Tab-separated table of C-alpha atoms in Angstrom:
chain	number	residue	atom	x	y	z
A	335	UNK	CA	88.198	16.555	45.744
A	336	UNK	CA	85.851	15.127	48.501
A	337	UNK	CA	83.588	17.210	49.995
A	338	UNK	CA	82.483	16.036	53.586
A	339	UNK	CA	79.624	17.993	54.813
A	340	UNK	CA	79.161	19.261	58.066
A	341	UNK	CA	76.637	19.499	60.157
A	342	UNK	CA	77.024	23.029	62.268
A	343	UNK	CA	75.253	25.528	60.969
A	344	UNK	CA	77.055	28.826	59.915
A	345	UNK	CA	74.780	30.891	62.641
A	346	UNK	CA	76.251	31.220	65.796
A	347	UNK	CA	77.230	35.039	65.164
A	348	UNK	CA	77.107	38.099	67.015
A	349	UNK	CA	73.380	39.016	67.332
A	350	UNK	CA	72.231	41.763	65.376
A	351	UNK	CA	72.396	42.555	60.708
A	352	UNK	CA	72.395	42.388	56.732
A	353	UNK	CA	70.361	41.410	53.390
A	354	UNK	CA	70.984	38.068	52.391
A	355	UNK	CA	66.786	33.016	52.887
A	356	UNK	CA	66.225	30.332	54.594
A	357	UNK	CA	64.937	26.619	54.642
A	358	UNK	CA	61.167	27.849	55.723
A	359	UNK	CA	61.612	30.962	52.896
A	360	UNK	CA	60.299	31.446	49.465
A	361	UNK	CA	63.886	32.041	48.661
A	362	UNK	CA	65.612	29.828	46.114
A	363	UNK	CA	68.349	27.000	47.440
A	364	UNK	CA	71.491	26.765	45.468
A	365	UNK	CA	70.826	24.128	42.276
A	366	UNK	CA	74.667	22.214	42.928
A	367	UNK	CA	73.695	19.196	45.407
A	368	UNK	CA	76.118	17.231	44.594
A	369	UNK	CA	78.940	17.918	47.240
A	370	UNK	CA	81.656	15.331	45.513
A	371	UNK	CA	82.338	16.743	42.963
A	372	UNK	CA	84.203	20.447	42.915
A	373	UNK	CA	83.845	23.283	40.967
A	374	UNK	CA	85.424	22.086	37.462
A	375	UNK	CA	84.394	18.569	37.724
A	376	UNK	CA	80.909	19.735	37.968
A	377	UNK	CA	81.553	22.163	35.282
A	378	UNK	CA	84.019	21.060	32.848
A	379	UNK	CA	82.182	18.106	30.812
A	380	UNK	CA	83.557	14.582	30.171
A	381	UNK	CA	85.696	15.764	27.170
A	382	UNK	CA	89.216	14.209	28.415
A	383	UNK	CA	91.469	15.887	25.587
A	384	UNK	CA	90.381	19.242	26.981
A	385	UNK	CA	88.495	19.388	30.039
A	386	UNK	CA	90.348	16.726	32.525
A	387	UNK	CA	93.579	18.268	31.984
A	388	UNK	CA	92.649	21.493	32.886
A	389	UNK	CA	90.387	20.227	35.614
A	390	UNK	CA	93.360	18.389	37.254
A	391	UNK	CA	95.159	21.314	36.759
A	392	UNK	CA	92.716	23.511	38.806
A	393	UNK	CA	92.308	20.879	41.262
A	394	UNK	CA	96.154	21.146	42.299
A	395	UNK	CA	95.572	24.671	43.063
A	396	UNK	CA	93.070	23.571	46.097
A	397	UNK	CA	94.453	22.684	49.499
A	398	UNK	CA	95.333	24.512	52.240
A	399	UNK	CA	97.463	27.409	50.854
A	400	UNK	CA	97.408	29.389	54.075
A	401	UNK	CA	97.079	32.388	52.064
A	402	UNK	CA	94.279	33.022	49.291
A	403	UNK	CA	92.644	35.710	47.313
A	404	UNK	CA	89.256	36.976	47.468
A	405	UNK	CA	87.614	38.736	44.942
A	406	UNK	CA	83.799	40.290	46.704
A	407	UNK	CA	80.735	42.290	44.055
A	408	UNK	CA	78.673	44.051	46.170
A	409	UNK	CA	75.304	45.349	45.374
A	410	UNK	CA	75.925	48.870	47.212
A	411	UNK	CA	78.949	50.073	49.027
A	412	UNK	CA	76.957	53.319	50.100
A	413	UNK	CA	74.828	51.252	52.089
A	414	UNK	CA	76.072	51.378	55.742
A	415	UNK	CA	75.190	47.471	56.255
A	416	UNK	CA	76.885	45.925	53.804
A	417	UNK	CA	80.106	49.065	53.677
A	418	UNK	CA	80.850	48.112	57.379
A	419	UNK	CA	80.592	44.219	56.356
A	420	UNK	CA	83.407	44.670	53.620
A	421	UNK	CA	84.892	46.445	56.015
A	422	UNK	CA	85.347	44.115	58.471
A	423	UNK	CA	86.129	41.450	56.440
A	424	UNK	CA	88.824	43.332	54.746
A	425	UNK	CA	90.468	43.319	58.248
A	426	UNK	CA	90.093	40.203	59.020
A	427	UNK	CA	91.943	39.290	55.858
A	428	UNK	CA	94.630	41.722	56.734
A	429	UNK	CA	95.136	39.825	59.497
A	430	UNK	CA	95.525	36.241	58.053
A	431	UNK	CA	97.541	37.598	55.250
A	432	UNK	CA	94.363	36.828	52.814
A	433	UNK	CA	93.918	39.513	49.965
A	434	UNK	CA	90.156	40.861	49.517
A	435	UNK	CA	89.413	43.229	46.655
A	436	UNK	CA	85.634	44.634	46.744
A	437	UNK	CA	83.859	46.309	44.075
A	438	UNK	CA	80.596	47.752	44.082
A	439	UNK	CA	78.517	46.286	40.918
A	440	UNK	CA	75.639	49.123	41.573
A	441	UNK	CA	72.928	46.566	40.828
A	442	UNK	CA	74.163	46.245	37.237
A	443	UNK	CA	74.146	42.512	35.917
A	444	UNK	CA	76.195	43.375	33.156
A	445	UNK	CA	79.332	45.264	35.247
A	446	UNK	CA	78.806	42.283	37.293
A	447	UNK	CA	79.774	40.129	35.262
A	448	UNK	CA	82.578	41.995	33.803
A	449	UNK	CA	83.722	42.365	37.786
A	450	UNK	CA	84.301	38.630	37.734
A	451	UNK	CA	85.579	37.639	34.857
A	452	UNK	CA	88.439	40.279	35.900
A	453	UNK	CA	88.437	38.927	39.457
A	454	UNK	CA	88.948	35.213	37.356
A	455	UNK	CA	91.413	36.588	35.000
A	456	UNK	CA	93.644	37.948	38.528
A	457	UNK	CA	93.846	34.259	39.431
A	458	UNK	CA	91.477	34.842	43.287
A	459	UNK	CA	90.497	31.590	44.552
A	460	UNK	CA	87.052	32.535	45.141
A	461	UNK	CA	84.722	35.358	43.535
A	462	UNK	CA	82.213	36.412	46.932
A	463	UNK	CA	78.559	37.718	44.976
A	464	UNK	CA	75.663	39.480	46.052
A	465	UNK	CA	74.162	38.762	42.386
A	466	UNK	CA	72.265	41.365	40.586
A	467	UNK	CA	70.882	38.891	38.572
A	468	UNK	CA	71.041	35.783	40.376
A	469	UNK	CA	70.206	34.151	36.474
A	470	UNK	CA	72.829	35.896	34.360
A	471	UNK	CA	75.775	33.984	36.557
A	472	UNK	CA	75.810	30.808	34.724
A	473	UNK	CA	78.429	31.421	32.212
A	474	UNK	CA	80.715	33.060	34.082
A	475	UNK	CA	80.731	31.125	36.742
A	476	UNK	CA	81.793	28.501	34.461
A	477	UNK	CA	84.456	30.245	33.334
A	478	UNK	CA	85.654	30.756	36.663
A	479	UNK	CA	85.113	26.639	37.857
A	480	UNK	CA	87.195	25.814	34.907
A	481	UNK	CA	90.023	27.831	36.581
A	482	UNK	CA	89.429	26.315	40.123
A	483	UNK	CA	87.896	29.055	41.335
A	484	UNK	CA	84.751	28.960	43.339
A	485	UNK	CA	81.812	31.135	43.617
A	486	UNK	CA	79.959	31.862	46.823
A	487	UNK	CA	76.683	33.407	47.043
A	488	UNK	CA	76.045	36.936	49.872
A	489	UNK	CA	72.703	37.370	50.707
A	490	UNK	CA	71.170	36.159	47.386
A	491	UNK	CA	71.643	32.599	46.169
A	492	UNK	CA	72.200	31.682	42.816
A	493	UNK	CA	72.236	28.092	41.161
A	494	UNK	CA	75.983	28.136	40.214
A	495	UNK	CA	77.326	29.010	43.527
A	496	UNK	CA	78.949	26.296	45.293
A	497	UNK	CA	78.366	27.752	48.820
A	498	UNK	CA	75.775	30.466	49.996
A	499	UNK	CA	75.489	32.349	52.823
A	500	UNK	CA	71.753	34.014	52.901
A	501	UNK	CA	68.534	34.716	55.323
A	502	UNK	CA	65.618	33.028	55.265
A	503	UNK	CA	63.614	36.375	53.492
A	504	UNK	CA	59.923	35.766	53.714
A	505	UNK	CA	59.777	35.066	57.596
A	506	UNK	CA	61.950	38.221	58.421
A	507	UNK	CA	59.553	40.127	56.215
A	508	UNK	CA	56.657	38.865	58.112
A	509	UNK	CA	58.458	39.623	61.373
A	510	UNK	CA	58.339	43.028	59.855
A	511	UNK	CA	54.879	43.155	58.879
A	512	UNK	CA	53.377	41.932	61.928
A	513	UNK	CA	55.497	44.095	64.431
A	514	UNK	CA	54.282	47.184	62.204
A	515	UNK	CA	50.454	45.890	62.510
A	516	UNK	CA	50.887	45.446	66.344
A	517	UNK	CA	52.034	48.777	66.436
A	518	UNK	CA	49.668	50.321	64.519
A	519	UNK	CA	46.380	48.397	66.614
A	520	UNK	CA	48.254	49.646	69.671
A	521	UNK	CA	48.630	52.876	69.163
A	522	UNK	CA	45.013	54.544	66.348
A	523	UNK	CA	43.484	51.359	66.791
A	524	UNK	CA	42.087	48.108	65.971
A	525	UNK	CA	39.249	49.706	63.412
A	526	UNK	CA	41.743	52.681	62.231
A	527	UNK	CA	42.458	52.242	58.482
A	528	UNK	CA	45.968	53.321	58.420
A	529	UNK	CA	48.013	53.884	55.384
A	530	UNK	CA	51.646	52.009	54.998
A	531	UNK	CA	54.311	52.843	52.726
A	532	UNK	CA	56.887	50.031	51.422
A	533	UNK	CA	60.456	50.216	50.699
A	534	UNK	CA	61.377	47.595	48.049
A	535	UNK	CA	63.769	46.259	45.862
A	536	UNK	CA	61.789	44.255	43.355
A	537	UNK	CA	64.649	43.378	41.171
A	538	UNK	CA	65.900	40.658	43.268
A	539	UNK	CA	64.084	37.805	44.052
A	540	UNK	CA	64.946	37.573	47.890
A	541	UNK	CA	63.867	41.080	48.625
A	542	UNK	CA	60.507	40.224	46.634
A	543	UNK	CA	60.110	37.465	49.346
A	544	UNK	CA	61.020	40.056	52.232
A	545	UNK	CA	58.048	42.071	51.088
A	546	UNK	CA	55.631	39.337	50.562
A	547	UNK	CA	56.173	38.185	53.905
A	548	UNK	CA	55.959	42.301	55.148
A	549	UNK	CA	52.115	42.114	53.237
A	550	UNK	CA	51.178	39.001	55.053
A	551	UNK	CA	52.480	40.007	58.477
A	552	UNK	CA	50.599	43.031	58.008
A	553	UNK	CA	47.430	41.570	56.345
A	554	UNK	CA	47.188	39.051	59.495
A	555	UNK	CA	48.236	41.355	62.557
A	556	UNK	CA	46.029	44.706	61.130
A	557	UNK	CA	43.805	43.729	58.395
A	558	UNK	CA	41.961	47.315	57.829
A	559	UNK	CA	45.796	48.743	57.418
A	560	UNK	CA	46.390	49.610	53.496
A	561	UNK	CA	49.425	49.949	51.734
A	562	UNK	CA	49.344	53.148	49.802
A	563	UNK	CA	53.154	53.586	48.273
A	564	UNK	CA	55.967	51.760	47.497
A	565	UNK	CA	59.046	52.793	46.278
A	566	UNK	CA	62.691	51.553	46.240
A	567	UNK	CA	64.997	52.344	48.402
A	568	UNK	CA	68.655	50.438	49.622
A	569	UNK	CA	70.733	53.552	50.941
A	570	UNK	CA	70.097	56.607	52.975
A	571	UNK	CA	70.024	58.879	50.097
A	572	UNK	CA	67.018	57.289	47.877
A	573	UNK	CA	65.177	56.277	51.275
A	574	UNK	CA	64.956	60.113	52.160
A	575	UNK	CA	64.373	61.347	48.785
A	576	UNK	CA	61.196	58.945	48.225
A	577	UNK	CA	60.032	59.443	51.785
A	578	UNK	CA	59.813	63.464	51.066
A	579	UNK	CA	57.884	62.094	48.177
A	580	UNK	CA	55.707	59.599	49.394
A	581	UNK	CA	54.688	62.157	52.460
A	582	UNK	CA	53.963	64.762	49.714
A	583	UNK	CA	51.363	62.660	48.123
A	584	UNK	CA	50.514	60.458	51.059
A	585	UNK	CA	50.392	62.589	53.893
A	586	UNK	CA	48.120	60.571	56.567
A	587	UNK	CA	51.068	57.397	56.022
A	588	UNK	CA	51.603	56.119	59.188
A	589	UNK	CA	54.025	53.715	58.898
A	590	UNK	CA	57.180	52.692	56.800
A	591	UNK	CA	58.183	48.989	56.231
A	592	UNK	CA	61.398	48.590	54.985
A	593	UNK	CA	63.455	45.774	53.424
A	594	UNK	CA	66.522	47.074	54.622
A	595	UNK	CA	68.157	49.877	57.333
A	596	UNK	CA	69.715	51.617	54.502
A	597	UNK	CA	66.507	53.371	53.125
A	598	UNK	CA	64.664	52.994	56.763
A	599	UNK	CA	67.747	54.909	58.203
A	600	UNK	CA	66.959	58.168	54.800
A	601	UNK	CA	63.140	57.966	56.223
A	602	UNK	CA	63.812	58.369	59.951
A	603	UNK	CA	66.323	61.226	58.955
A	604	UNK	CA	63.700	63.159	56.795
A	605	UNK	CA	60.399	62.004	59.718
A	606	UNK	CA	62.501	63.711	62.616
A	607	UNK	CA	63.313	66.703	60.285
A	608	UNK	CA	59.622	67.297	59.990
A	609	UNK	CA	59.222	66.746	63.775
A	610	UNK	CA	57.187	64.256	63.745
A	611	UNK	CA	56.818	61.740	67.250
A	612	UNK	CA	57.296	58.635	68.182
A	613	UNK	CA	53.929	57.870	68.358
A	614	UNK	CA	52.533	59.602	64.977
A	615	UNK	CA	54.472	57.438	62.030
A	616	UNK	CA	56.759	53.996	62.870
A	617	UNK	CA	59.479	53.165	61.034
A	618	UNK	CA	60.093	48.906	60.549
A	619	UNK	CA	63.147	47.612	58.986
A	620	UNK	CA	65.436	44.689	58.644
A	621	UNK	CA	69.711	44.167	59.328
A	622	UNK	CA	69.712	45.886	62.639
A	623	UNK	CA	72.498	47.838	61.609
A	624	UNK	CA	74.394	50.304	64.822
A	625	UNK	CA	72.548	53.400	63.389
A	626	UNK	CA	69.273	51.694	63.689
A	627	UNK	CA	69.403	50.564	67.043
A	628	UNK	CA	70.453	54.137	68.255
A	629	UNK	CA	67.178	55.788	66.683
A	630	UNK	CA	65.184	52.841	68.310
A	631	UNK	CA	67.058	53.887	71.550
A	632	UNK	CA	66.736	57.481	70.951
A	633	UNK	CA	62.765	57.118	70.640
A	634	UNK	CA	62.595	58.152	66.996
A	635	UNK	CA	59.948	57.193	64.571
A	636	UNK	CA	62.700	54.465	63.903
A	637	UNK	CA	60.535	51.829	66.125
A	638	UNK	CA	61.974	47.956	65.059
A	639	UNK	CA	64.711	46.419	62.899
A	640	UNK	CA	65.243	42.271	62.294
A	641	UNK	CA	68.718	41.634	63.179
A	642	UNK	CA	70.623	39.291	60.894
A	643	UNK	CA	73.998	39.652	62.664
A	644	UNK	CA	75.652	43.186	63.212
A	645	UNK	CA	78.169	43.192	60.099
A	646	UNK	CA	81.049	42.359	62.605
A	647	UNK	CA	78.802	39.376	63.116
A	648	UNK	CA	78.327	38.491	59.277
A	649	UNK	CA	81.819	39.248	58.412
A	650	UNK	CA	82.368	36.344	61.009
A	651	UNK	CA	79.794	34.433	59.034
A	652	UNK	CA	81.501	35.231	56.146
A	653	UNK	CA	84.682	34.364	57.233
A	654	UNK	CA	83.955	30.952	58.591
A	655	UNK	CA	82.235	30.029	55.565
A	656	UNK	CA	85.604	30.901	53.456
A	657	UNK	CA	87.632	29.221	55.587
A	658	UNK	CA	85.421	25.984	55.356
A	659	UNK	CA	85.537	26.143	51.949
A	660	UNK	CA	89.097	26.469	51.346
A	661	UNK	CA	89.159	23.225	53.617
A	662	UNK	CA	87.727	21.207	51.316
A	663	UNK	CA	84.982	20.294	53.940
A	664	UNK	CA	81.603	22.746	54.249
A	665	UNK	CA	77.924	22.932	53.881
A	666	UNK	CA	75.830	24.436	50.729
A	667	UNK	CA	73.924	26.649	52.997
A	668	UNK	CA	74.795	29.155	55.713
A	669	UNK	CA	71.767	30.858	57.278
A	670	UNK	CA	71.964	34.461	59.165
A	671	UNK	CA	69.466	34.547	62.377
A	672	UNK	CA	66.795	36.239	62.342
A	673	UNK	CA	66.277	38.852	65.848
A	674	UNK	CA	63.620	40.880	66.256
A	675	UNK	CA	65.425	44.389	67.758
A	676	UNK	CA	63.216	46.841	69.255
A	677	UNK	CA	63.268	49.312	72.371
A	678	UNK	CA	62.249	45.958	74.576
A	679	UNK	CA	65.829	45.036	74.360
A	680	UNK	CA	67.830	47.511	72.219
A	681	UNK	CA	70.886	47.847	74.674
A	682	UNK	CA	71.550	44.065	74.494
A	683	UNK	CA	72.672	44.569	70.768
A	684	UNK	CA	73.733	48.085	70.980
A	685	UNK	CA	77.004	48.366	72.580
């Protein structure tokens, strides 16, 4: 099958969330350049006793079939981002009379990969993956180009996908970082030397760049600011549990930057338990996710998130890139935006 390429970029979304690099990023871009080719012509090897005829047998199952199946691993369906995103996508695929299973892989490389080999076994047309292991893909994603089927990329790109929809990490971390310096000069001080905590997720390779990009933000906008904790943290549950911990043994923290709203959304909860003001610790995060914006409305501690698209807004994203792909005719890349959200112009996103 021809690929033709296009030239619109997959952005033009609903302003405001999620966790998925970019052309300027430290994030990897998908190894398969070569657009003419598909899945199992890429995959399945010159050997024309075995491969071809099972290659030309995948390749009649392309086309426009006006209905398809859709088989989506998901890193976390407990956090609120990425639970809504399903969410929406399942009923947009209601509506079209698409079928979406989701499963949540819990970070797990291994039940990944079990997840798709039973998504390729049901006969989907494409497996959807936010990878675990963005490296352990390659043989199962064979398996599944020898049957036709394709494999996308959420948030995290891997080398076998054949279309990726991600953010451009390291410059949304630095958005982070410096918005948490300015706010820190602003309100102890140029010369204070405050103490930061980190929420992280230093398995996967795109949140490692969100973090780098936090440091240097930081490093350049308040250079005497020190990070004194880390910890990781993708849902409400862990980000309140570590926070109680990290204030425990760092009490003078002043400020939390977080790779995601999931664990930014478990500080804020366990910050206004305390009592603590607006102005004493600042929360900065990244997906701009509903419950965000309304503690950045509600003057929390909760003082910024980077908006990648509210999850109605990627599960558009999503859903364009699916239905280019089924076409026959779409990019290798589809990039969220990147929005910086904070009480400046919170009620232009929340509604």
């Amino acid at each position: 099958m021809k690929r033709k390429l296009m030239k619109s970029v997959l952005a033009a979304m609903v302003a405001g969330i999620m966790m998925t690099t970019g052309c300027t990023s430290k994030a990897e871009e998908p190894a398969n350049s070569d657009t003419s080719a598909t899945p199992q012509e890429t995959e399945a090897g010159t050997d024309e006793n075995t491969a071809a005829p099972e290659a030309d047998q995948a390749e009649d199952q392309k086309g426009d079939k006006g209905s398809y199946k859709i088989g989506y691993t998901i890193q976390d369906l407990a956090n609120p981002t990425w639970a809504a995103k399903i969410q929406y996508i399942t009923e947009m695929c209601d509506e079209l009379g698409w079928e979406v299973a989701a499963v949540d892989n819990g970070a797990d490389s291994g039940k990944q990969i079990t997840q798709v080999e039973n998504f390729v076994t049901s006969g989907v047309d494409v497996v959807v993956v936010q990878p675990a292991d963005a490296n352990s893909l390659t043989d199962v994603s064979k398996k599944a180009h020898d049957k036709g089927i394709y494999m996308m990329a959420d948030g995290v790109s891997f080398p076998e996908a054949d279309l990726s929809y991600i953010n451009d990490n390291f410059t949304v971390g630095k958005m982070v970082g410096t918005a948490c310096g300015e706010w820190l000069n602003k309100t102890f001080g140029e010369d204070a030397k405050t103490e930061v905590a980190i929420y992280e997720w230093p398995s996967i390779k795109e949140c490692i760049d969100r973090v780098d990009g936090m440091k240097e933000g930081l490093k350049e906008t308040a250079p005497n600011a020190q990070v004194v904790a880390s910890a990781s943290a993708a849902n409400v549950t862990d980000g309140m549990s570590n926070a109680e911990n990290i204030l425990q043994a760092h009490p003078e923290v002043k400020a939390f930057m977080c790779f995601g709203d999931g664990g930014a959304l478990g500080a804020s909860e366990v910050l206004e338990a305390k009592g603590t003001g607006a102005d004493e610790v600042g929360i900065f995060s990244i997906d701009g996710t509903d419950e965000a914006l309304t503690k950045i409305k509600n003057n929390t501690p909760f003082k910024m998130s980077v908006s990648l698209g509210s999850p109605k807004g990627q599960a558009d994203g999503i859903m364009e890139a699916l239905k280019a792909l089924f076409s026959g005719s779409y990019e290798e890349v589809y990039y969220t935006p990147n929005e910086v959200v904070d009480s400046s112009n919170v009620d232009e996103y929340l509604k």
